[in-house]
Short mmCIF file of C-alpha atoms and ligand atoms in Angstrom, two decimals:
data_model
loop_
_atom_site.label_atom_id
_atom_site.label_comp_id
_atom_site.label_asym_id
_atom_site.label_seq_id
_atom_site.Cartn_x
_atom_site.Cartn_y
_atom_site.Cartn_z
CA UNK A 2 8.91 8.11 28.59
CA UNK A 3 9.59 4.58 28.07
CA UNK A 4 7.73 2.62 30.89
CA UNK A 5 10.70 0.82 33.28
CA UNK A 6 9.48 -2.73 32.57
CA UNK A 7 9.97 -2.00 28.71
CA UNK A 8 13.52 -3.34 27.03
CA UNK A 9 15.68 -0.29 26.88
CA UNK A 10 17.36 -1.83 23.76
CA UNK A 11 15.92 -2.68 20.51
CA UNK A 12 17.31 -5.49 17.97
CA UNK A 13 16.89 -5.73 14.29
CA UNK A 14 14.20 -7.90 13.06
CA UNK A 15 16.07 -11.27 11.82
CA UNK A 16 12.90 -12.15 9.77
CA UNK A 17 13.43 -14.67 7.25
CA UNK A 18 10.00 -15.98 6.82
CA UNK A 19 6.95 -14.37 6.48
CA UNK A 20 3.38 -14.23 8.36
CA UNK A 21 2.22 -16.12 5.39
CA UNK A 22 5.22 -18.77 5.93
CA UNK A 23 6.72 -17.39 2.61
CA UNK A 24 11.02 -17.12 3.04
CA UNK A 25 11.49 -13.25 2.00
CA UNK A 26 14.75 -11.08 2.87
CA UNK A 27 14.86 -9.16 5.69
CA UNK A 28 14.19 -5.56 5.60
CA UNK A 29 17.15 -4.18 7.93
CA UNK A 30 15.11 -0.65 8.33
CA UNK A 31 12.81 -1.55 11.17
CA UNK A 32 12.78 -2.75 14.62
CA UNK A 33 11.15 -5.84 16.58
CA UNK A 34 7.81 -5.67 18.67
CA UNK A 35 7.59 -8.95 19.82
CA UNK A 36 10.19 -8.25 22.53
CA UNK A 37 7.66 -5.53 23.81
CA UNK A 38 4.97 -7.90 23.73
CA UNK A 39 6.31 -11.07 25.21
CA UNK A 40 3.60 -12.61 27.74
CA UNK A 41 2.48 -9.42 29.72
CA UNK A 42 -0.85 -7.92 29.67
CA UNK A 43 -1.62 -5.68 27.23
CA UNK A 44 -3.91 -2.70 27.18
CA UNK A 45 -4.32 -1.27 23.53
CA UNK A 46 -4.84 2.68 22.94
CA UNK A 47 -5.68 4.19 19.26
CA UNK A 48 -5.53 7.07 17.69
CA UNK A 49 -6.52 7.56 14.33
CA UNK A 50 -5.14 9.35 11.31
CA UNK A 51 -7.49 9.25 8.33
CA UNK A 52 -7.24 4.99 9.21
CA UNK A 53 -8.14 3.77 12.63
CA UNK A 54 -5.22 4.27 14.99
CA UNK A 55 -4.14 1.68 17.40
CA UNK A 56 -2.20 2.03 20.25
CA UNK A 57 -1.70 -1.22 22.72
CA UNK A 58 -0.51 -0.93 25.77
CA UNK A 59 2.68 -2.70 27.23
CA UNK A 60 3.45 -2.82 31.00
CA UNK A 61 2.39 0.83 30.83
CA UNK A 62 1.69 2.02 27.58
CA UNK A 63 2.68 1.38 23.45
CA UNK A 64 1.13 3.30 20.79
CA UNK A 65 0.17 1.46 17.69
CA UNK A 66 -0.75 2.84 14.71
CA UNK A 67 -2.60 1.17 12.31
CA UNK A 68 -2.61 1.29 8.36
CA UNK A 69 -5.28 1.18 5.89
CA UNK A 70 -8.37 0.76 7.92
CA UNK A 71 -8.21 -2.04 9.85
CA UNK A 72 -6.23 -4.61 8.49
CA UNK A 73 -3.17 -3.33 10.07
CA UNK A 74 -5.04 -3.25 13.60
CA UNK A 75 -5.99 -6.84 13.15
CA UNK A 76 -2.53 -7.41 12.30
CA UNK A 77 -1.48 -5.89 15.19
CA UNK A 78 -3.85 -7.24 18.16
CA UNK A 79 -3.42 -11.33 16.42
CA UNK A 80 -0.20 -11.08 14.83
CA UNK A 81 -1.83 -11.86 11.82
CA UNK A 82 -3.49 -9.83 8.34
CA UNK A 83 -7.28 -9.71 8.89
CA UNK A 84 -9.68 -10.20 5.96
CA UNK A 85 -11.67 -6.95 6.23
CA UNK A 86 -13.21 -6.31 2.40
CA UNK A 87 -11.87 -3.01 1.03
CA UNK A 88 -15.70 -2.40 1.15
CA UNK A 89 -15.80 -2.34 4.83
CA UNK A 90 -13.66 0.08 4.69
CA UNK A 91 -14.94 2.75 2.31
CA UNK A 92 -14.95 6.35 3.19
CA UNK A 93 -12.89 5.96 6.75
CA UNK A 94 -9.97 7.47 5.71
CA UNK A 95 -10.36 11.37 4.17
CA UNK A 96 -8.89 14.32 3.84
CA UNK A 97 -11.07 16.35 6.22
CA UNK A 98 -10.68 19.65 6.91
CA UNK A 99 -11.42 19.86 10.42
CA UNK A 100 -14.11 18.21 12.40
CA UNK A 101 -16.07 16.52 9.46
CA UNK A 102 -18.83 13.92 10.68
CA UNK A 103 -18.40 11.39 7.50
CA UNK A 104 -14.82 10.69 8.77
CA UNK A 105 -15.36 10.13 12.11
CA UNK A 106 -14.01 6.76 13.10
CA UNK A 107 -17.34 6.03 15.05
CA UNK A 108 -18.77 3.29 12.78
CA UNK A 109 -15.58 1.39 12.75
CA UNK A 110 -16.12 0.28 16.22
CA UNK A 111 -18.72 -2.28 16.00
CA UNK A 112 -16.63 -4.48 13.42
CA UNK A 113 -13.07 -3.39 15.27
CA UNK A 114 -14.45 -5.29 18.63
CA UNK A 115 -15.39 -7.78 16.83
CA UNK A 116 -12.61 -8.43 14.65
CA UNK A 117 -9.87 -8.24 18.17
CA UNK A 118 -12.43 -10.24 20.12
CA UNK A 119 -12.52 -7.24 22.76
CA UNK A 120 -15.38 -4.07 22.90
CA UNK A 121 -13.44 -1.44 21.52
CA UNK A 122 -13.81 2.23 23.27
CA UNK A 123 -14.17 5.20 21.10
CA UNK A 124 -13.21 8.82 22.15
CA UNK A 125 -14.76 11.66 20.71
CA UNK A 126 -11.61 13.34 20.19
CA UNK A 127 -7.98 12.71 19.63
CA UNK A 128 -6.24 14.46 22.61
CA UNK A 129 -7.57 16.90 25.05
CA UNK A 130 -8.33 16.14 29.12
CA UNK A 131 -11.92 13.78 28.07
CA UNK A 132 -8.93 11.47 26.50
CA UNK A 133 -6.47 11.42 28.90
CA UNK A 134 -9.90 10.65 31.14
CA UNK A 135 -10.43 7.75 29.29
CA UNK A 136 -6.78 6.56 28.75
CA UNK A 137 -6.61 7.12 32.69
CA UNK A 138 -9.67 4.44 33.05
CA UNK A 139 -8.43 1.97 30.50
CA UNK A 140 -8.07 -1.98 31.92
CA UNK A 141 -5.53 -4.45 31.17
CA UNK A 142 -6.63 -5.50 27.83
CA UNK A 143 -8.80 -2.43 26.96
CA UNK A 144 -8.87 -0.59 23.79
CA UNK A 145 -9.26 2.86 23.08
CA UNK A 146 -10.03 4.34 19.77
CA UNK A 147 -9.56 8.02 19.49
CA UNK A 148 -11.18 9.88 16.79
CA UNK A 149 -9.39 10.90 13.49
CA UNK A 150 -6.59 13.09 14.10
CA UNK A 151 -6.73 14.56 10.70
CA UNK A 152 -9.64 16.52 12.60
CA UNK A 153 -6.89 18.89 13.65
CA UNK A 154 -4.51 20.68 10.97
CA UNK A 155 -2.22 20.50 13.16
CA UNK A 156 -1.82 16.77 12.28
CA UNK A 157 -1.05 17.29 8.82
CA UNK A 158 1.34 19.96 9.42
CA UNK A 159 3.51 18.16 11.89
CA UNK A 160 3.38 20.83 15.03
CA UNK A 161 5.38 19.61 17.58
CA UNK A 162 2.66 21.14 20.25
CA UNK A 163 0.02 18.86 18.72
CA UNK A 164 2.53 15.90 18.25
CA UNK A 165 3.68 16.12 22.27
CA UNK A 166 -0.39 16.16 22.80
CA UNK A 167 -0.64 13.12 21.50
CA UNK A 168 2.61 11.58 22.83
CA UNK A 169 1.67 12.39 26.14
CA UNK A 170 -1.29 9.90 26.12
CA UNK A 171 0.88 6.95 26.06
CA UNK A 172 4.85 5.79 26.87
CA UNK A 173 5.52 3.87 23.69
CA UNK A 174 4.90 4.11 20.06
CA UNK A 175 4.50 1.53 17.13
CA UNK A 176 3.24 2.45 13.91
CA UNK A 177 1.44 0.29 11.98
CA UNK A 178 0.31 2.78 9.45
CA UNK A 179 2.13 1.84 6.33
CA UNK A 180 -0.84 3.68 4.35
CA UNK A 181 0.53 6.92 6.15
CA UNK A 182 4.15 6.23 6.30
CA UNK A 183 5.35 8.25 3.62
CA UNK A 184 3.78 11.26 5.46
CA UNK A 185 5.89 12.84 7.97
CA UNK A 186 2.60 13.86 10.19
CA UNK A 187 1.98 14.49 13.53
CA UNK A 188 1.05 11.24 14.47
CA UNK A 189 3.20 9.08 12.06
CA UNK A 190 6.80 11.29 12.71
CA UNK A 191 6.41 13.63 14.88
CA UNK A 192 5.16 11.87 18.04
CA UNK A 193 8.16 9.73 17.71
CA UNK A 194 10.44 12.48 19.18
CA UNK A 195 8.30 12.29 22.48
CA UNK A 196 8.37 8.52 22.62
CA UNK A 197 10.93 6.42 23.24
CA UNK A 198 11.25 3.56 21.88
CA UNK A 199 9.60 4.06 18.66
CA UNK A 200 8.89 0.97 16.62
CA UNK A 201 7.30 -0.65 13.76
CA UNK A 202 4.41 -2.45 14.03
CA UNK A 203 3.51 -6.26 12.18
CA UNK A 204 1.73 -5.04 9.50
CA UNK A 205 4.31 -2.14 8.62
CA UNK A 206 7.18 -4.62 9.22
CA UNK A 207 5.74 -7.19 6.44
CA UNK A 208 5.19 -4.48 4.09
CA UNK A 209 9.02 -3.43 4.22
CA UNK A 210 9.71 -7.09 4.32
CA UNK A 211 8.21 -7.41 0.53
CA UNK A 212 8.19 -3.61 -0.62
CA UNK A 213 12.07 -3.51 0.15
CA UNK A 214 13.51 -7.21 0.91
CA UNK A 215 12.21 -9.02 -1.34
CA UNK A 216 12.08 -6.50 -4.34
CA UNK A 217 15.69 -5.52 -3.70
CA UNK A 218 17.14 -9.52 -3.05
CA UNK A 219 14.45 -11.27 -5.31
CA UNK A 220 14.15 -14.75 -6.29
CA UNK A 221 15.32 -15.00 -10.32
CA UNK A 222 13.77 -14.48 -12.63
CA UNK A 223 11.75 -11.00 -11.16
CA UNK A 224 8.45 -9.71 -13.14
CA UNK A 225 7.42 -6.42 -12.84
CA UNK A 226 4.04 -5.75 -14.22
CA UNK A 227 2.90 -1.94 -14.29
CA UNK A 228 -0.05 -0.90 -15.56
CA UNK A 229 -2.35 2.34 -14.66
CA UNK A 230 -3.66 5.31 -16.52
CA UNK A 231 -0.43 7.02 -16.98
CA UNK A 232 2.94 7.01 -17.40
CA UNK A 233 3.87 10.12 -15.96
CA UNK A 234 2.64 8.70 -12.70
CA UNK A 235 4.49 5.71 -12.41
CA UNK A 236 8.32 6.94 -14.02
CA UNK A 237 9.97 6.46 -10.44
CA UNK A 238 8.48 3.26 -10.19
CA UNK A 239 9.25 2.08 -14.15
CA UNK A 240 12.90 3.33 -13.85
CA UNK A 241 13.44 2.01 -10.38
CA UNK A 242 12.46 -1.40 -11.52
CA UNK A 243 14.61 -0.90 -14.18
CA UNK A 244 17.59 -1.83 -12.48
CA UNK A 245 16.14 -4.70 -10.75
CA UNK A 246 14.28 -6.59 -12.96
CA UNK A 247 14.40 -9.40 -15.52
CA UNK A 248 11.32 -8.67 -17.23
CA UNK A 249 8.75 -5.93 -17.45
CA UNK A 250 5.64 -6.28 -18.43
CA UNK A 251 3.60 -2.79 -19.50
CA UNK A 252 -0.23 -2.40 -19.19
CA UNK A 253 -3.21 -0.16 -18.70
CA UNK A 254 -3.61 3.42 -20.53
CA UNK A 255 0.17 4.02 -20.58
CA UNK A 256 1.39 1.93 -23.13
CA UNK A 257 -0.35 4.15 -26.00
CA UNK A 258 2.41 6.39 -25.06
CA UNK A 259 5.22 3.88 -25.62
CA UNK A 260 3.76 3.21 -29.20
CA UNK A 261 2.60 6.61 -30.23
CA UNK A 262 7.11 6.96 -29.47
CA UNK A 263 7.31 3.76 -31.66
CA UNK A 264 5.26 5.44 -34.52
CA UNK A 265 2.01 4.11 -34.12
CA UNK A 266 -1.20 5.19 -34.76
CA UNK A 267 -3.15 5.26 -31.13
CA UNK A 268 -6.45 6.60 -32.49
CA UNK A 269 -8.35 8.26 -29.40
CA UNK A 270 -6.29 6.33 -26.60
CA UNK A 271 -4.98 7.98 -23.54
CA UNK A 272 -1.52 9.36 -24.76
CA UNK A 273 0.81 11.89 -22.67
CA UNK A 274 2.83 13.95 -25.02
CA UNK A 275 5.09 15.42 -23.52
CA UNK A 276 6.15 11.87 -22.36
CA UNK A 277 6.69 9.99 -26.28
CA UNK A 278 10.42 10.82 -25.68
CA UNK A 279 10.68 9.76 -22.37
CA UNK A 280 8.78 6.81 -23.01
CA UNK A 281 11.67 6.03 -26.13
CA UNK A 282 14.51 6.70 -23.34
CA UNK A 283 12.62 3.72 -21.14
CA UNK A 284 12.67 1.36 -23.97
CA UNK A 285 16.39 2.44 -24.80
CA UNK A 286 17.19 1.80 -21.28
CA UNK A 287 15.66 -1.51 -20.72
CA UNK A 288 17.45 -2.87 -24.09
CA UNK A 289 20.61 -1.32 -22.34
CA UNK A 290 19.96 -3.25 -19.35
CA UNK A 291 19.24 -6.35 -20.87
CA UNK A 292 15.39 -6.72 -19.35
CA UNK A 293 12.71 -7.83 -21.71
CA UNK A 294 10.36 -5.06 -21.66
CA UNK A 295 6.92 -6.34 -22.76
CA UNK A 296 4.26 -4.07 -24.54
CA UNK A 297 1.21 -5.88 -25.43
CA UNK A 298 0.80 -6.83 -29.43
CA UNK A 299 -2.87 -6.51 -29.11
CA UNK A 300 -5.32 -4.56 -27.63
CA UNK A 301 -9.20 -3.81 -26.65
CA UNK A 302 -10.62 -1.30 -28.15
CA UNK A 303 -13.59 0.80 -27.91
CA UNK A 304 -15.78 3.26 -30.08
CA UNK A 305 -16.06 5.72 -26.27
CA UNK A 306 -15.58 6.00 -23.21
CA UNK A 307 -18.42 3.84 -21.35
CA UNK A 308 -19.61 0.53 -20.23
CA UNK A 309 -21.36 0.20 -22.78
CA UNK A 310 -18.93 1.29 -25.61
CA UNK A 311 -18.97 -1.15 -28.70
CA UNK A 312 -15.72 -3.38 -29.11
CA UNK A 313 -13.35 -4.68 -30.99
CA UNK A 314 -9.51 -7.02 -30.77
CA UNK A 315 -7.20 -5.04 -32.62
CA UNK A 316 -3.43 -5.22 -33.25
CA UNK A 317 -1.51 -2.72 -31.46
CA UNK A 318 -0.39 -1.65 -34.45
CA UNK A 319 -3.83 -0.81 -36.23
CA UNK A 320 -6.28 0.81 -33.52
CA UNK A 321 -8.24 2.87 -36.20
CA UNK A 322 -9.07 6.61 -35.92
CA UNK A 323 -11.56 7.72 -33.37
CA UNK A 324 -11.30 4.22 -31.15
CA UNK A 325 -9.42 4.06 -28.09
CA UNK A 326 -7.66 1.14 -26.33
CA UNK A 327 -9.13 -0.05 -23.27
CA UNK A 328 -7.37 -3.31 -22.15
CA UNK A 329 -5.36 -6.02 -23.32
CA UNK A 330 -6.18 -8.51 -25.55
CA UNK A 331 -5.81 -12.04 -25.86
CA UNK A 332 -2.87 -12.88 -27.77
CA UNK A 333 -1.29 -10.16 -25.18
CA UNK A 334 -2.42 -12.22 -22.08
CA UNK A 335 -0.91 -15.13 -23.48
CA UNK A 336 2.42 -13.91 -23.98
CA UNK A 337 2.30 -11.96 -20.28
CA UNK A 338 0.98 -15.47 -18.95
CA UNK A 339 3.66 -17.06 -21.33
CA UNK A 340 6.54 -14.57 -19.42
CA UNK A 341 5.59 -15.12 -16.04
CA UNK A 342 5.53 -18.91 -15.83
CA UNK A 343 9.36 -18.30 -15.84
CA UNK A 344 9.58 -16.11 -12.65
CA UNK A 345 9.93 -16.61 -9.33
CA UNK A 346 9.24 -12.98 -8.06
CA UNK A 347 6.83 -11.03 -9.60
CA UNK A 348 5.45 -7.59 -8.52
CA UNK A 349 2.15 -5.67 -10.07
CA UNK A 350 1.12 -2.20 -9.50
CA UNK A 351 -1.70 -0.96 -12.16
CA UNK A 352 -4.38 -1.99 -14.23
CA UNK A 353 -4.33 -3.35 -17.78
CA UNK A 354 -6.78 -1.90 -18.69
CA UNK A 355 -10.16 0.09 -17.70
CA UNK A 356 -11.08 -2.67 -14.91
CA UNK A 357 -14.03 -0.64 -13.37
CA UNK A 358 -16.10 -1.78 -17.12
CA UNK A 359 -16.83 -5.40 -17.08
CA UNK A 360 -16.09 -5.45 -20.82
CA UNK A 361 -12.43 -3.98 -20.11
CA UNK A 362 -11.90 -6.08 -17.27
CA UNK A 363 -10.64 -9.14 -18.96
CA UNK A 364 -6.79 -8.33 -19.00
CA UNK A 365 -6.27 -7.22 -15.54
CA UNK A 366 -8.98 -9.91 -14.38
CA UNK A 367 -6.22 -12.43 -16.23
CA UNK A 368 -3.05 -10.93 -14.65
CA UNK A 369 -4.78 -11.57 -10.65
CA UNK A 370 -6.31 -15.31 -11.42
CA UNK A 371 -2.29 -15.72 -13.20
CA UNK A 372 -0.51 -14.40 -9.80
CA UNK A 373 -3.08 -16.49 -7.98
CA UNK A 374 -2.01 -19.96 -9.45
CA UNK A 375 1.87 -18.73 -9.65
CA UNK A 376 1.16 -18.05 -6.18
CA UNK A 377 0.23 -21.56 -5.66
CA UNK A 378 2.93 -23.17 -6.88
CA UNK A 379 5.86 -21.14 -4.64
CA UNK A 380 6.52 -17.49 -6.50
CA UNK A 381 6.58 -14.76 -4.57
CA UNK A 382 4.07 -12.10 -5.93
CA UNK A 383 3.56 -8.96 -4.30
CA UNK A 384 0.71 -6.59 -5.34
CA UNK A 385 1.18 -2.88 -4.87
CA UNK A 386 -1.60 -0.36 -3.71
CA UNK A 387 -4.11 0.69 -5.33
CA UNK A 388 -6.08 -0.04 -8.24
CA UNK A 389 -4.31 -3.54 -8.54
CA UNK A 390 -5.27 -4.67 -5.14
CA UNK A 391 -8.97 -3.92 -6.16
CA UNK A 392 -8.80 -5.96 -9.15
CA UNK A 393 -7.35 -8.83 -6.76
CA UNK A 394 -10.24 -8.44 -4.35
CA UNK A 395 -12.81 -8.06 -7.30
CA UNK A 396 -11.37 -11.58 -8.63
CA UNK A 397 -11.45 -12.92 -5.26
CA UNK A 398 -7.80 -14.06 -5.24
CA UNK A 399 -6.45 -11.57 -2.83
CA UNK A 400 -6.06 -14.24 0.20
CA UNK A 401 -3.54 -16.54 -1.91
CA UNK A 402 -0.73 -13.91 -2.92
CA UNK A 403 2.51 -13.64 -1.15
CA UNK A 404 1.86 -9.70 -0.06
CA UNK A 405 -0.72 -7.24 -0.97
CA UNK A 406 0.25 -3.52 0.37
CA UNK A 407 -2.11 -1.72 2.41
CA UNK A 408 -0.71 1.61 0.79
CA UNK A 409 -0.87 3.32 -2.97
CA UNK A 410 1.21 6.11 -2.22
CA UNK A 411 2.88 4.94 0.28
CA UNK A 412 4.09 1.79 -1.69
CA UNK A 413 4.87 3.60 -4.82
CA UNK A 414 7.34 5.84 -2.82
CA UNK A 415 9.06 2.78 -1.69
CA UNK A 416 9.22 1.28 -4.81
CA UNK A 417 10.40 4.30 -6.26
CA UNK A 418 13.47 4.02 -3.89
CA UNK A 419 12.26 6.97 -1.62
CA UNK A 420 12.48 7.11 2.24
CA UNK A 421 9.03 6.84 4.30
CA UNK A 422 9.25 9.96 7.10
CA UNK A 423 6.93 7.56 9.26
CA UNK A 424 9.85 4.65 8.88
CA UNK A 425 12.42 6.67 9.24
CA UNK A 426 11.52 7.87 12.66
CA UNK A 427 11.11 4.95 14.17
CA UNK A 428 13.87 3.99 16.66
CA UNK A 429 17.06 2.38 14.87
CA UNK A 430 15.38 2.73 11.27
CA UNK A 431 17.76 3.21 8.84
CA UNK A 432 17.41 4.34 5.38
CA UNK A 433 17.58 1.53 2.58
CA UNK A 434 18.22 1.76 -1.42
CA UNK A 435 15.35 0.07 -2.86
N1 ADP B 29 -6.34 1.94 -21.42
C1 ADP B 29 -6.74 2.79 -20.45
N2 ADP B 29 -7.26 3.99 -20.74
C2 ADP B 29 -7.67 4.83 -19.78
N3 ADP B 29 -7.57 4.56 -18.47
C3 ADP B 29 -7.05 3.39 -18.12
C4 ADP B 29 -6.61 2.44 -19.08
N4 ADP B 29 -6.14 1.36 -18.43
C5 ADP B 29 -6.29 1.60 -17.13
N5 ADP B 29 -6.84 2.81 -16.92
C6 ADP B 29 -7.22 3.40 -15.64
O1 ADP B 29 -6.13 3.57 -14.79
C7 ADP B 29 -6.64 3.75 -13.51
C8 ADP B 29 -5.63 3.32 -12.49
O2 ADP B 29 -4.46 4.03 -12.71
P1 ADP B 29 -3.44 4.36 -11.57
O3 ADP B 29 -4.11 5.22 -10.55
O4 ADP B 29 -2.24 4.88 -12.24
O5 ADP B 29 -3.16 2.92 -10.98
P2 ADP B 29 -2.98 2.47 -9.48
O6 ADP B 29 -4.16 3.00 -8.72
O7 ADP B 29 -2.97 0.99 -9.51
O8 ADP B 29 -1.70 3.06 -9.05
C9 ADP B 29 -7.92 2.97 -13.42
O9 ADP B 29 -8.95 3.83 -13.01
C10 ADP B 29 -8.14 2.49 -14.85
O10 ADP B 29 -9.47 2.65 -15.31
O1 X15 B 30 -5.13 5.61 2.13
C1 X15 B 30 -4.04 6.12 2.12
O2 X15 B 30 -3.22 6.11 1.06
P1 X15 B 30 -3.49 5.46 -0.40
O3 X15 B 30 -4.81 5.98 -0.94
O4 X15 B 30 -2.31 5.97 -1.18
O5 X15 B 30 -3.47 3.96 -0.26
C2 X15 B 30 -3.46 6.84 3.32
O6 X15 B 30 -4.44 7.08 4.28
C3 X15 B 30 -2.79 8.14 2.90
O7 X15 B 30 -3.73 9.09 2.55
P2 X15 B 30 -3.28 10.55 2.08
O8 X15 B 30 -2.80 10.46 0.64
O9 X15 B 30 -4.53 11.38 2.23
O10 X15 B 30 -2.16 11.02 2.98
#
């Protein structure tokens, strides 16, 4: 139900530079919205997953569908990322099981208008005839946001009934939603089989632009730096890079693992294991592929498991019984810091260490001010979801790096070389080895 003053065709984005004037490759596996948008009035519609939804309105009607709170709508209504703190955001996106109060999108409004410079609308539900009231009543320019679709199961399990609901409030759809993209929900896959054309939205557009382009064409030398509690979590990810990297740097509570498979002693640090032989096979296969796999030579430790624990700088190769290893240490910052002056790409998803502790903070505090001046002087570096972009915004450096992704999941499924449903869908997507 494409309005008749929309394009009928769609072209591949020929992006070669970035929003933030960075050159990146082009992601081929989504499709322009600026030839929707052109110079005509727009009215802007939302629906919301567990992040605010927005739709804008073309001619007649586009859909857009914003990611992780509301940076994605701010990318969407001035072209450009907003600056909303992750704090702002708190506690609007959920898992609620059916009408749940402390997910309703309602406080999200005052800061929304603000932010897109127009007083936003809010429904009190997602579809249903008060909606399609309030869609009907919509100006030129208006916004609507509806409430959080994840209100209805039917959302999360993709029915085509609630999907054609929500189609039928508007005659175009853009998702924005990168933070939901790897689900294949009502409102992220399904609705695109009611509404044609289908596209991707700014925000989701940049995120393929770094997540795919410029991991899978990346300025030499590329830097991966993963870090996080575990390593069963991040395999995909580790072995993915694998093949693309020049050098991989290892952090965070994973790397007692790799040396409890080297033959260390790891005293009381977080080891998987059932993992020591995988964690062997990784090593064997980044010798094999000639990248320089980086485990830090010394580490933090701690007497327990608190704020407050007692510490100590320890080779990795003598953490004592009954102390566990809680960041980096110095010497291991240096030689990171030491390996990433050579790159011009570098990518980071994880902590070094336990970041939420001030006292642990130190090596993953090190890694974002490091990206931060590499930033400066022309690498592209690319923060995943997640803990790492937390650690940026806690050091304040978040505004200076090339791309931080609005999605955890959603990025680690990319970067593990899977298809997003929610990308997919869209109209002339097509699927791309990462
Ligand atoms: N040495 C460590 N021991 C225990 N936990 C750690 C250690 N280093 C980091 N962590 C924890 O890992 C968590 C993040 O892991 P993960 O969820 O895998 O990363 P991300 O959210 O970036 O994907 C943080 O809560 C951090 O405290
Ligand atoms: O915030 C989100 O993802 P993230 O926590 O992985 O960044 C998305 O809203 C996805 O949430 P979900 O994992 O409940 O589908």
């Amino acid at each position: 139900m494409a309005s008749a003053t929309a394009p009928t065709t769609l072209s591949l984005l020929p992006t070669t530079k970035s929003s933030s004037g960075q050159s990146v490759a082009p992601s081929p596996s989504r499709v322009q919205l600026s030839s929707f948008l052109g110079a005509r009035p727009l009215r802007r519609l939302g629906f919301a997953a567990a992040d605010p939804l927005l739709a804008v309105q073309v001619a007649s009607k586009v859909r857009s569908v914003s990611g992780r709170g509301m940076r994605g709508v701010v990318s969407m209504a001035k072209k450009s990322v907003g600056d909303l703190s992750a704090e702002e955001l708190k506690g609007k996106k959920g898992r609620p099981k059916g009408v749940t109060p402390k997910y309703s999108l309602a406080p999200l409004v005052p800061r929304l208008s603000e932010l897109i410079g127009i007083e936003v609308i809010k429904a009190e539900d997602s579809i249903g005839p008060e909606v399609e009231k309030l869609v009907a009543s919509l100006p030129d320019g208006g916004v609507l946001l509806l409430e959080n679709v994840r209100f209805y199961k039917e959302e999360e399990k993709n029915d085509p009934e609630h999907a054609k609901k929500l189609a039928a409030l508007a005659d175009l759809y853009v998702n924005d939603a990168f933070g939901t993209a790897h689900r294949a929900h009502a409102s992220t896959e399904g609705v695109t089989k009611y509404l044609k054309p289908s596209v991707a939205g700014f925000l989701l557009q940049k995120e393929l632009d770094y997540l795919v382009g410029a991991v899978s064409t990346p300025k030499r030398p590329f830097a991966a730096i993963v870090g996080g509690s575990k390593v069963s979590s991040k395999i995909g990810v580790i072995e993915s890079l694998l093949e693309k990297v020049d050098i991989l740097l290892l952090g965070g509570g994973m790397i007692f693992t790799f040396y409890k498979a080297q033959g260390l002693s790891v005293g009381s640090s977080l080891v998987e294991e059932d993992k020591l032989e995988l964690a062997t096979t990784l090593i064997a296969k980044a010798k094999a592929k000639g990248v320089s796999l980086l485990l830090p030579s010394d580490v933090v430790i701690a007497d327990k498991f608190a704020p407050d624990a007692n510490s100590q700088i320890v080779p990795a190769s003598a953490i004592p019984d009954g102390w566990m290893g809680l960041d980096i240490g110095p010497d291991s910052i240096k030689t990171f810091n030491d390996a990433l002056d050579t790159t011009k790409t570098v990518i980071w998803n994880g902590p070094m260490g336990v970041f939420e502790f001030d006292k642990f903070a130190v090596g993953t505090e090190a890694i974002a001010k490091k990206l931060a001046d590499l930033s400066g002087k022309g690498v592209t570096t690319i923060i995943g979801g997640g803990d790492s972009v937390a650690a940026v915004e806690k050091v304040g450096v978040a505004d200076v790096m090339s791309h931080i992704s609005t999605g955890g999941g959603a990025s680690l499924e990319l970067l593990e070389g899977k298809e997003l449903p929610g990308v997919l869908a869209l109209d002339e997507a097509v699927p791309v080895a990462v």
